[in-house]
Coordinates of C-alpha atoms in Angstrom, one line a residue:
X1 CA 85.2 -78.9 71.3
X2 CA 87.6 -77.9 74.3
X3 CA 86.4 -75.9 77.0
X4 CA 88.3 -73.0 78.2
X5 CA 89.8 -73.6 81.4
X6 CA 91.1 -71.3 84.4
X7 CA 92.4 -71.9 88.2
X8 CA 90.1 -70.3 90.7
X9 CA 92.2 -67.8 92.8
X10 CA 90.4 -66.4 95.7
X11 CA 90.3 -62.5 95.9
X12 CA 88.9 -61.5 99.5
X13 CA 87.0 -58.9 97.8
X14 CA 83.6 -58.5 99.7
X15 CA 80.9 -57.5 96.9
X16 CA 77.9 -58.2 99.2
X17 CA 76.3 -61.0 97.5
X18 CA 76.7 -60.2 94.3
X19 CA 78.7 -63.0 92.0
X20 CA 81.4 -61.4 90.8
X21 CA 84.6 -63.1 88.8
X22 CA 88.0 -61.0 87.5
X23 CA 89.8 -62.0 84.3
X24 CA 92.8 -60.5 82.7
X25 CA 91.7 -58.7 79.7
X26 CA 95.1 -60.3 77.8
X27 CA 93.8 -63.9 79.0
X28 CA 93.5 -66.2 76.0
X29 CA 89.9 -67.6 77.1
X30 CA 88.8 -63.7 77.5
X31 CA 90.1 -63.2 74.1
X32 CA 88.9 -66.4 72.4
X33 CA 85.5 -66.2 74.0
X34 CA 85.0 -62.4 73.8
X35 CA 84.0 -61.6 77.2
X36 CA 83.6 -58.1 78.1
X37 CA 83.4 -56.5 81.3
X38 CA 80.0 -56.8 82.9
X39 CA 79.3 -60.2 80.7
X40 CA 77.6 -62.5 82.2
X41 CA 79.8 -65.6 82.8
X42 CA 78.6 -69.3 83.5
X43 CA 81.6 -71.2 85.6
X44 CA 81.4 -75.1 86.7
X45 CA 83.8 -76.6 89.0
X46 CA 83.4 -79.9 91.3
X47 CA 79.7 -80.5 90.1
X48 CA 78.7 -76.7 91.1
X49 CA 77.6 -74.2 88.3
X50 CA 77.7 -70.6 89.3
X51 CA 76.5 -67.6 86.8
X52 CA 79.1 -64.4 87.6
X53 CA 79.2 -61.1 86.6
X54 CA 82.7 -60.4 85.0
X55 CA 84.9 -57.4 85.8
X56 CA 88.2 -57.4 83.3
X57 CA 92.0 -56.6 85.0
X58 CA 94.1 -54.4 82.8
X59 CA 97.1 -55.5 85.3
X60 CA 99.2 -58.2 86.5
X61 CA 97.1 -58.6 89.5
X62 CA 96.1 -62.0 88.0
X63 CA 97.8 -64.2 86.2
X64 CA 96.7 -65.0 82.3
X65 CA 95.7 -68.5 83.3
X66 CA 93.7 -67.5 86.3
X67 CA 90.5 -66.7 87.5
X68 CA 89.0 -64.4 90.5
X69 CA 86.6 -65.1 92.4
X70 CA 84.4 -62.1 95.0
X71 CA 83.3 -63.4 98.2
X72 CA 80.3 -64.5 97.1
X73 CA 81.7 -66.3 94.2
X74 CA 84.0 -68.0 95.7
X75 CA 81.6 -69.2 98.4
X76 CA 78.7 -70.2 95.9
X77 CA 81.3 -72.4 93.9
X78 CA 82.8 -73.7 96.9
X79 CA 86.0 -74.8 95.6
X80 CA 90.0 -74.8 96.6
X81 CA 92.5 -72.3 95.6
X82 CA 93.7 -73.3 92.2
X83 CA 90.9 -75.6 91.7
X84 CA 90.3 -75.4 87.5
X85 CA 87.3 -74.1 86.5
X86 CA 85.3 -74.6 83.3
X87 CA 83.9 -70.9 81.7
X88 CA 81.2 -70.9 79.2
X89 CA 78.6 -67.9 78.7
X90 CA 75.1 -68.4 80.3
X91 CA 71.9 -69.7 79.1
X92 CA 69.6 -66.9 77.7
X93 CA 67.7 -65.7 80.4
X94 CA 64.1 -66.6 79.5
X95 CA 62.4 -65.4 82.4
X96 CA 64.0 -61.8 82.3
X97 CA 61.2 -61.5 79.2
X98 CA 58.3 -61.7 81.6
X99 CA 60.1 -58.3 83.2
X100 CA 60.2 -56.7 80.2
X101 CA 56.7 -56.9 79.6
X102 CA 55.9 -55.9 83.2
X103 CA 57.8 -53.0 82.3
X104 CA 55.1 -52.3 79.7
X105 CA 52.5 -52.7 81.5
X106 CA 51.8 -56.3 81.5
X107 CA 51.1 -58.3 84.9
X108 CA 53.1 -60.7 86.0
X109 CA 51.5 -64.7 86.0
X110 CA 52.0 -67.2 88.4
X111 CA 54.5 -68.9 86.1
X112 CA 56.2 -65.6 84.9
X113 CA 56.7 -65.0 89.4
X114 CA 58.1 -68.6 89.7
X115 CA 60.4 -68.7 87.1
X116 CA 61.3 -65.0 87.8
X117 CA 62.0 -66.2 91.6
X118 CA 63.6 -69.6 90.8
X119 CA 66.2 -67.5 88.9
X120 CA 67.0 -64.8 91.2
X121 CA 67.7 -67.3 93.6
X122 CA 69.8 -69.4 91.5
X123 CA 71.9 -66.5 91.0
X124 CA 70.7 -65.9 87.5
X125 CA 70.4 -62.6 87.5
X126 CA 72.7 -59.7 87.5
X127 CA 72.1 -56.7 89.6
X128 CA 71.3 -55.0 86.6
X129 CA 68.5 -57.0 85.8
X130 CA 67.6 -57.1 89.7
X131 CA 67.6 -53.4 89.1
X132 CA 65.0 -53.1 86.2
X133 CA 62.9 -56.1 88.3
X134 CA 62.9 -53.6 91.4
X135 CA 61.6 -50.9 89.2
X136 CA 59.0 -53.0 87.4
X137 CA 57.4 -53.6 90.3
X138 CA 57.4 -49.9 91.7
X139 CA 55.8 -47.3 92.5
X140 CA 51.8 -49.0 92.4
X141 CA 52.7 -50.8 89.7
X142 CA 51.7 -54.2 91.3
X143 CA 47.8 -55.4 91.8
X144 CA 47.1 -57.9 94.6
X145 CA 46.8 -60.5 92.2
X146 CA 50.5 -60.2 91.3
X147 CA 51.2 -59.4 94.9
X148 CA 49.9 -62.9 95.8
X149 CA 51.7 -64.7 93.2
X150 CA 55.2 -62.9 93.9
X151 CA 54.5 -63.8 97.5
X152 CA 53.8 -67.8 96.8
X153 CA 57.1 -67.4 94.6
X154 CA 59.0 -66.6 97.1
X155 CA 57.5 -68.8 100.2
X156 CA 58.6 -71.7 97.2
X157 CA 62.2 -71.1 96.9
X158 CA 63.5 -71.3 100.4
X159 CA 63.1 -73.5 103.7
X160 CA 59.7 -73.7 105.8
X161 CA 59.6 -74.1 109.0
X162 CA 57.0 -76.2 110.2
X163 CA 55.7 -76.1 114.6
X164 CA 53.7 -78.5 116.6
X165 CA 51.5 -76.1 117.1
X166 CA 47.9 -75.0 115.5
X167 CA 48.4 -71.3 116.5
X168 CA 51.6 -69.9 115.8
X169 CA 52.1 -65.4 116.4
X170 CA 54.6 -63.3 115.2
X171 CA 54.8 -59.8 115.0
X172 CA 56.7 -57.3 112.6
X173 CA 56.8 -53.3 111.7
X174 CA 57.7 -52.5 108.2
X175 CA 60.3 -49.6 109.0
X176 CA 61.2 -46.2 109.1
X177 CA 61.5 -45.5 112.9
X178 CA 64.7 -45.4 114.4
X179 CA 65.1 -46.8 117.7
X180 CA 61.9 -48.7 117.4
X181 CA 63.4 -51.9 118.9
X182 CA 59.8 -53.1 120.2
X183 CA 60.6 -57.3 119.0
X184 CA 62.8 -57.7 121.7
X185 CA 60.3 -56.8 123.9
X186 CA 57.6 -58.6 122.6
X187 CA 59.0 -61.9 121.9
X188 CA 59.6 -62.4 125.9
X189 CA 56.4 -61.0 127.1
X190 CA 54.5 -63.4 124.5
X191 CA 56.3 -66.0 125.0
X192 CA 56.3 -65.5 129.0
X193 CA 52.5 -66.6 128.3
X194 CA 52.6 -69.9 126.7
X195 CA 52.4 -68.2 123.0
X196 CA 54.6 -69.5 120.4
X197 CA 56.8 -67.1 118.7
X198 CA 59.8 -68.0 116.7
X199 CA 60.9 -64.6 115.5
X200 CA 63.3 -64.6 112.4
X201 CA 64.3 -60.9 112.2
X202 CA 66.3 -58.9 109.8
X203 CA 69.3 -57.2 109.7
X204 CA 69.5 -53.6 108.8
X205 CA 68.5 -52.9 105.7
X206 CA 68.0 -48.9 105.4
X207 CA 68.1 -48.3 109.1
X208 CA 70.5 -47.6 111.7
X209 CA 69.8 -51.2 112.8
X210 CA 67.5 -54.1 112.8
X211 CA 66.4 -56.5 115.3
X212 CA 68.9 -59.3 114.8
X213 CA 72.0 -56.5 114.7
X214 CA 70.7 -55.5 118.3
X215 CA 69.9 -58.6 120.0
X216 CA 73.5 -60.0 118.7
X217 CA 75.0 -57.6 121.1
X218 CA 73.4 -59.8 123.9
X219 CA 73.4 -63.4 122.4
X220 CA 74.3 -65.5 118.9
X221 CA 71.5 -64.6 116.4
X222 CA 73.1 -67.2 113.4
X223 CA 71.5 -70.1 114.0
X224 CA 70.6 -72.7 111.7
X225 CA 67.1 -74.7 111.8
X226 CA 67.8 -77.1 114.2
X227 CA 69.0 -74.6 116.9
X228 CA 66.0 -72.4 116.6
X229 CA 63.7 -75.5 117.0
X230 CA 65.5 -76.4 120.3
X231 CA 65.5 -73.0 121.3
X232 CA 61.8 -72.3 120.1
X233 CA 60.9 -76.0 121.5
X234 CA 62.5 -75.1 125.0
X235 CA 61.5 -71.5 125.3
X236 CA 58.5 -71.0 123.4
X237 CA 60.2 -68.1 121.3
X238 CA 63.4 -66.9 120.0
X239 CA 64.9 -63.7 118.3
X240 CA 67.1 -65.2 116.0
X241 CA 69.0 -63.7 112.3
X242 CA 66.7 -65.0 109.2
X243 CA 68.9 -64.9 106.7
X244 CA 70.9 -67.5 108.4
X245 CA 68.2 -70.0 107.6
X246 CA 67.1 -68.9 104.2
X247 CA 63.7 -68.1 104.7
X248 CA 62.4 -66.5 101.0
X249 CA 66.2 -66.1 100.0
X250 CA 65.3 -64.5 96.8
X251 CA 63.7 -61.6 98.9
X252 CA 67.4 -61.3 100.8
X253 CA 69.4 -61.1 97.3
X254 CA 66.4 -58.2 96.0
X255 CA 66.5 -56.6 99.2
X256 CA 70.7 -56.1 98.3
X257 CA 69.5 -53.7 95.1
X258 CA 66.6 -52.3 96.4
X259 CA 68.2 -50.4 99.4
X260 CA 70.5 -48.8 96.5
X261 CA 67.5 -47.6 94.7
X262 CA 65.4 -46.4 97.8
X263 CA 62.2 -47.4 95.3
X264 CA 58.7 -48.1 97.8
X265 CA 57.0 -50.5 96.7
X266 CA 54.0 -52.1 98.7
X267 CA 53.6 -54.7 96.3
X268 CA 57.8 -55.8 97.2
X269 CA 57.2 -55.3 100.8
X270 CA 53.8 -56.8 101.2
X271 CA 55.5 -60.3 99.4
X272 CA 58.7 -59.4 101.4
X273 CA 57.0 -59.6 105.2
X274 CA 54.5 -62.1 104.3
X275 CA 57.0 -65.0 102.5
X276 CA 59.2 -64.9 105.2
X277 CA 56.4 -65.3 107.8
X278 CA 55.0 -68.2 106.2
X279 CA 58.0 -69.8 105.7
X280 CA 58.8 -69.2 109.5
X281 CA 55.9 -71.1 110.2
X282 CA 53.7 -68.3 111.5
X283 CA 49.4 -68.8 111.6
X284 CA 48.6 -65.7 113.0
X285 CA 51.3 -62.5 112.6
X286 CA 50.5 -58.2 113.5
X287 CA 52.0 -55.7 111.7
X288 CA 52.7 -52.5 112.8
X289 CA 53.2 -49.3 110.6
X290 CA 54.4 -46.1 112.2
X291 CA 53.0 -43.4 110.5
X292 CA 55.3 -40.1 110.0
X293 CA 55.9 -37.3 107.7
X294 CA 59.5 -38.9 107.6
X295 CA 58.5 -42.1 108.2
X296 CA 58.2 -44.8 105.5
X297 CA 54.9 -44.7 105.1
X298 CA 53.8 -41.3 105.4
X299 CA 50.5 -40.6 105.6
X300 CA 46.8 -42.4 106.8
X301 CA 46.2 -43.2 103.3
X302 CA 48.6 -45.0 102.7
X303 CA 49.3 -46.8 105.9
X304 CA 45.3 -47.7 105.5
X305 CA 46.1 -49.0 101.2
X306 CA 49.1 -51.0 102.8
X307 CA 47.2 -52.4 105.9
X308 CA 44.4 -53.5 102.8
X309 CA 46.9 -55.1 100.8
X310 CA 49.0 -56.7 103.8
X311 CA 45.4 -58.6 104.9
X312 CA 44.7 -59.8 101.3
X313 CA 47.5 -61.2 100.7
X314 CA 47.7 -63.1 104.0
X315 CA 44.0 -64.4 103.8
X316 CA 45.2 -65.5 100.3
X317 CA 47.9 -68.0 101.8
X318 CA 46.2 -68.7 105.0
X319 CA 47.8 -66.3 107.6
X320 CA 45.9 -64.2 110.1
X321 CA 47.1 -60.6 109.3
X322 CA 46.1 -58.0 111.5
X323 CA 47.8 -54.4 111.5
X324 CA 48.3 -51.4 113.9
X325 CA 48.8 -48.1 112.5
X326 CA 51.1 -46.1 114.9
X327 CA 52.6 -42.8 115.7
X328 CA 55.7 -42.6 113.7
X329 CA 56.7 -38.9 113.9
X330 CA 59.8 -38.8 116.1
X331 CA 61.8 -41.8 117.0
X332 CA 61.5 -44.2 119.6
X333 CA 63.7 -45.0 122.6
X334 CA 67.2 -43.4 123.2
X335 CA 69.1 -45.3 121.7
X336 CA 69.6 -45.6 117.9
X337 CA 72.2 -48.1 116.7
X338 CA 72.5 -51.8 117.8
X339 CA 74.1 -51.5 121.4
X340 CA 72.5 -49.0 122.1
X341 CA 69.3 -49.9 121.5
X342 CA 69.9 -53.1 123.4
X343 CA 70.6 -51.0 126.2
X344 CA 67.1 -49.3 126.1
X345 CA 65.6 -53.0 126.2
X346 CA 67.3 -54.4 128.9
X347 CA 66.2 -51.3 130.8
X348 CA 62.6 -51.8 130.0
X349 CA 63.2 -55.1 130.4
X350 CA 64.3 -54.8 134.2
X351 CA 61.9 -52.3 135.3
X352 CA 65.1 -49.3 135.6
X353 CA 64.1 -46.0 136.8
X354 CA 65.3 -44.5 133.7
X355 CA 64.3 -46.6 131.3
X356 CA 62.7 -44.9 127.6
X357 CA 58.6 -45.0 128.4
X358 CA 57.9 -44.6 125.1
X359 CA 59.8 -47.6 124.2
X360 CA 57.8 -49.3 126.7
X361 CA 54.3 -48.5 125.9
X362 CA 54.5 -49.1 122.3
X363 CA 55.8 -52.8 123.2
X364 CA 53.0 -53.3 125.7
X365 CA 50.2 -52.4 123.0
X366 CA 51.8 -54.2 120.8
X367 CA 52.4 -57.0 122.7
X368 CA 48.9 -56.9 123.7
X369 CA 47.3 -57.3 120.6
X370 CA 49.6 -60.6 119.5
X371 CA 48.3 -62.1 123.1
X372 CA 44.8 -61.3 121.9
X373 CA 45.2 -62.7 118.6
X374 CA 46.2 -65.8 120.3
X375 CA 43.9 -66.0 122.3
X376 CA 45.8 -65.0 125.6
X377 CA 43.8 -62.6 126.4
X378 CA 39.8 -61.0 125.3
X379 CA 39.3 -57.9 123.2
X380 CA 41.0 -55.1 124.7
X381 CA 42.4 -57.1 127.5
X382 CA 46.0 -57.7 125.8
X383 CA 47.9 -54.2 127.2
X384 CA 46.8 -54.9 130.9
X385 CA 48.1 -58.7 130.8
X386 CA 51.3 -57.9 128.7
X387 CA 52.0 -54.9 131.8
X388 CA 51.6 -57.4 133.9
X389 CA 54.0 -59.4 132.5
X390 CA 56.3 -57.2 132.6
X391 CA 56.4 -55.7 135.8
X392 CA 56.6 -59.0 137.7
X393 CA 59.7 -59.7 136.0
X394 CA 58.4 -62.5 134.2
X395 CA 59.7 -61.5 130.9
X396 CA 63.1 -60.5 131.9
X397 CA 63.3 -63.6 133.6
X398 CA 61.8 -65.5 129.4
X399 CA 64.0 -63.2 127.9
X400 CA 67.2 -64.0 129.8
X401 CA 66.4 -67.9 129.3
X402 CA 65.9 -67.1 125.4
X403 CA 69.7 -65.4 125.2
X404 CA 71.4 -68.1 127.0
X405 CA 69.5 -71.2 124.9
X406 CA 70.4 -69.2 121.9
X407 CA 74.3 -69.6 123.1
X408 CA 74.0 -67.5 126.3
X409 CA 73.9 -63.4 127.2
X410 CA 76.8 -61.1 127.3
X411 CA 76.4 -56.9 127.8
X412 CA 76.5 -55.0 124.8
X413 CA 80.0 -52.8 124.4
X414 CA 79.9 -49.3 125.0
X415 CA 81.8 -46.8 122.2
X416 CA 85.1 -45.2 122.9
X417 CA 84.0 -41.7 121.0
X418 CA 80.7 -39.2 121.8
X419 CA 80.3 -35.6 121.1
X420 CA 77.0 -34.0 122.1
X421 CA 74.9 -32.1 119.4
X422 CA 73.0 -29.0 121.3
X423 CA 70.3 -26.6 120.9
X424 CA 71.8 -23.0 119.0
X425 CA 68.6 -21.3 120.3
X426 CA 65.8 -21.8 123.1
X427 CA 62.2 -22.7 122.1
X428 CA 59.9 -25.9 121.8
X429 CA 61.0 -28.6 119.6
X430 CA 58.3 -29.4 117.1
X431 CA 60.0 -31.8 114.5
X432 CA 62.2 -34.3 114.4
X433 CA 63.8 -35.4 110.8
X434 CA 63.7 -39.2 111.1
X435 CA 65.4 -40.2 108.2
X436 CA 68.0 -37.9 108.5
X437 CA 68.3 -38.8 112.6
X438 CA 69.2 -42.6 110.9
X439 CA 71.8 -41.0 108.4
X440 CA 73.4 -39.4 111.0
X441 CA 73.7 -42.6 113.2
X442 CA 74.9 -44.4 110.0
X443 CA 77.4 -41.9 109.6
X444 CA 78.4 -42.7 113.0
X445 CA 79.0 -46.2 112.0
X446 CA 75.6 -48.3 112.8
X447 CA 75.1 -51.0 112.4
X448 CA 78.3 -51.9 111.4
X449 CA 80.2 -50.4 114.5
X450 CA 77.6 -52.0 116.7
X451 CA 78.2 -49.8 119.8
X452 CA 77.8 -46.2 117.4
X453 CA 74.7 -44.8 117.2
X454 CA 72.9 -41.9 118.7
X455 CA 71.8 -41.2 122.1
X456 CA 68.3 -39.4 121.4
X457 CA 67.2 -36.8 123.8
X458 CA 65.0 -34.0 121.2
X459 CA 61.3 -35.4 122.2
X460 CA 58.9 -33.3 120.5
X461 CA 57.4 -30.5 122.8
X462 CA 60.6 -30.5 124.9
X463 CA 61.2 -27.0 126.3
X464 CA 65.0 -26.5 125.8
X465 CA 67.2 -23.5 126.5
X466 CA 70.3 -22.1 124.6
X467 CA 72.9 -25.3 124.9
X468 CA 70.8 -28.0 126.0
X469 CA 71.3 -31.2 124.8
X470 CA 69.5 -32.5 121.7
X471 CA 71.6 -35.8 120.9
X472 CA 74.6 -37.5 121.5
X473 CA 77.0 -38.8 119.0
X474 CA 78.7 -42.4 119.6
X475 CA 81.5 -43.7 117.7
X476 CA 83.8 -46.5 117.2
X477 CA 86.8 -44.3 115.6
X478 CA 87.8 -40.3 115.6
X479 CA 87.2 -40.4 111.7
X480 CA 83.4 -41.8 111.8
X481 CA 82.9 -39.0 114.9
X482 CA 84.0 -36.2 112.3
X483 CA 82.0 -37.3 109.8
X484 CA 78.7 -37.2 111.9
X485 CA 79.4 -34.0 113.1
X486 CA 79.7 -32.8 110.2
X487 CA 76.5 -34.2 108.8
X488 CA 74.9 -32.7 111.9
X489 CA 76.1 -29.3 111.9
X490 CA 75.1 -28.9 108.1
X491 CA 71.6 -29.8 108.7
X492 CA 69.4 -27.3 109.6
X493 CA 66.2 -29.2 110.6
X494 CA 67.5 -32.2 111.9
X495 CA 65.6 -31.2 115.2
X496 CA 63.2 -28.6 114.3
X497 CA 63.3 -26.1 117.2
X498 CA 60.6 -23.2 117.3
X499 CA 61.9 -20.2 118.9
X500 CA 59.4 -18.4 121.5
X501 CA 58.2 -15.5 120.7
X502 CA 59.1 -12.7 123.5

């Protein structure tokens, strides 16, 4: 039987991961093979097999004996312009059946995870069916059985990085803070005493920005495995982009549809964190969780349920898990977006007169308790040896040497546009609306814009007068500006400010 046929054509369309191809809807192999927009397409070229998700062109942007690729398409198949490609429909998709039982009500298997994984990663799955996955596993649907065999799933289907080392730390904080940029000060402390770190970080994901968008603005974060080795090797730590090195890739391509949906799930999280540190390698690895009516986790209850399932789960693969539940009602730092949040690290980092204590502090505990963990320091020892770390320059000097190993230290870029956001009444300030401080600085244009964000000056229990000022906008382009001042002038408790009584 002959197979149908196309030339690839490359469309520069950027659809964020997601396999996409374009056909014309008077194209004889869309005809003949009666594909409909959204099908799922199966496409082999060169020995490479990809699985795409087909929109249909009613125009003559393609040709009848073509085929588009997306980005990610194109990239997956890895072919040249005109290249022909084969087009059949996909395998059924078997283990999309163990989802719809999980649906129902029925947990998911060690098998049912791995084949669930394997295909996700594979590119199997549409975002459709990533979608109803996501949901499956939402909202306490997940034990810590199923927790642990998602988890293992996803430590399977992606690198592992493996240290000369029997003790191995790493700290993360599962979200919801902005500003909290606490790695990039804990990396260099630890690692300033003889700790190894190797710190894979994310990119933003719901938030203004992540650790690898702020440390890019100061050195290369995309490095593959054998340059974090020599950097790790040389340094004893490094703050470097995960995704780079595909570390649990699967969670990467679910992450892409859950930040859509805005579902929690701590079953998703927990296997999120905890594949990623195993597969970095990591023995012994503390977690912090802010706590805040508008934080991600919102309450004692349910920090204390997450903390619970986070240590389970790690015992279960053989990682040290310990957790610190802090403040999370206000956000941390100055600076929200990646430069400038870089600039609040550097001036912790050099001891400046003005640099965000808050910022500070919460590094030092947490750095404390990674170099107790470690064995660094005794029980309740870890603060006063991570200060003292600090303030001799020692860490500036570790963090300086990380940058340039990792292709060497620049300044982060300062942006062309701010308008300042002030008080429209005196009083106290006695809330601060987290998530709507991030959408503001997203509105800005963080993390793409790397220098927008927010300058953050609204602490809670700051006295302010008529006029004072609360925040500081900071943009890359007039347009972005307008938008987030218009965000910010339609919300009324952005800063809570409550008026004194006369």
């Amino acid at each position: 039987m002959r197979v149908p046929v196309l030339r690839a054509r490359r469309m520069g369309i950027d659809t964020y991961q997601e396999r996409v191809a374009y056909m014309r809807s008077d194209c004889e192999v869309c005809k003949a093979e009666g594909f409909e927009a959204r099908a799922r397409i199966e496409l082999r070229c060169g020995g490479q097999c990809v699985v795409a998700t087909l929109n249909v062109v009613h125009s003559s942007l393609l040709g009848r004996e073509e085929i588009g690729l997306s980005e990610a398409a194109w990239s997956a198949l890895g072919q040249a312009e005109g290249a022909p490609v084969q087009l059949g429909h996909p395998a059924p998709l078997q283990s999309f059946s163990a989802v719809r039982g999980k649906i129902f009500g029925r947990p998911l298997t060690n098998d049912a995870a791995t084949a669930i994984v394997a295909d996700v990663r594979a590119g199997r799955y549409s975002d459709i069916e990533m979608a109803a996955l996501v949901t499956a596993c939402s909202g306490g649907r997940m034990d810590v059985v199923e927790t642990i065999a998602l988890t293992r799933a996803m430590i399977g289907a992606g690198q592992r990085l493996h240290w000369n080392s029997a003790l191995v730390v790493d700290k993360h904080c599962v979200g919801g803070l902005p500003g909290n940029r606490t790695t990039l000060l804990v990396v260099p402390i630890v690692a300033a005493c003889g700790l190894v770190i190797p710190k894979t970080s994310s990119r933003a994901i719901t938030s203004p920005a992540g650790s690898a968008d702020a440390m890019e603005t100061l050195a290369p974060v995309t490095l593959d495995v054998t340059r974090i080795r020599a950097v790790v090797e040389q340094e004893g730590g490094c703050i470097a982009w995960g995704g780079a090195v595909s570390l649990s890739p699967a969670d990467d391509l679910l992450i892409r549809v859950e930040r859509p949906l805005g579902l929690d799930s701590d079953g998703l999280l927990v296997a999120s964190i905890l594949s990623k540190k195993v597969a970095a390698g990591s023995t012994h690895v503390l977690i912090d969780i802010p706590v805040g009516r508008t934080a991600k986790v919102r309450s004692a209850q349910a920090a204390a349920d997450l903390a619970s399932r986070l240590k389970a789960v790690g015992q279960a693969l053989g990682l040290t898990v310990e957790v610190l539940v802090t403040d999370g009602a206000q956000p941390v730092g100055t600076g929200i977006g990646p430069a400038l949040e870089a600039r609040d690290v550097l001036a912790v980092l050099r001891g400046d007169a003005g640099a965000p204590d808050d910022l500070r502090q919460r590094a030092l505990l947490l750095a404390g308790a990674v170099l107790e963990m470690g064995g660094k320091a005794g029980p309740g020892e870890g603060t006063a040896l991570a200060r003292k770390v600090l303030d001799s320059g020692a860490a500036w000097a570790k963090f300086q040497a990380i940058c340039e190993a990792q292709g060497g230290m620049r300044e982060p870029p300062v942006a062309a546009h701010t308008h300042v956001v002030r008080a429209l009444h005196s009083g106290v300030i006695v809330a601060v609306d987290n998530r709507a401080i991030a959408l503001l600085a997203k509105l800005a244009g963080a993390p793409g814009a790397v220098a927008a964000g927010i300058s953050f000056a609204a602490r809670l229990g700051r006295q302010v007068v008529t006029g004072d000022a609360l925040l500081t906008l900071h943009a890359e382009s007039p347009g972005a500006l307008a938008y987030a001042i218009a965000y910010a002038e339609s919300q009324e408790h952005l800063v809570t400010i409550q008026q004194s009584v006369c």
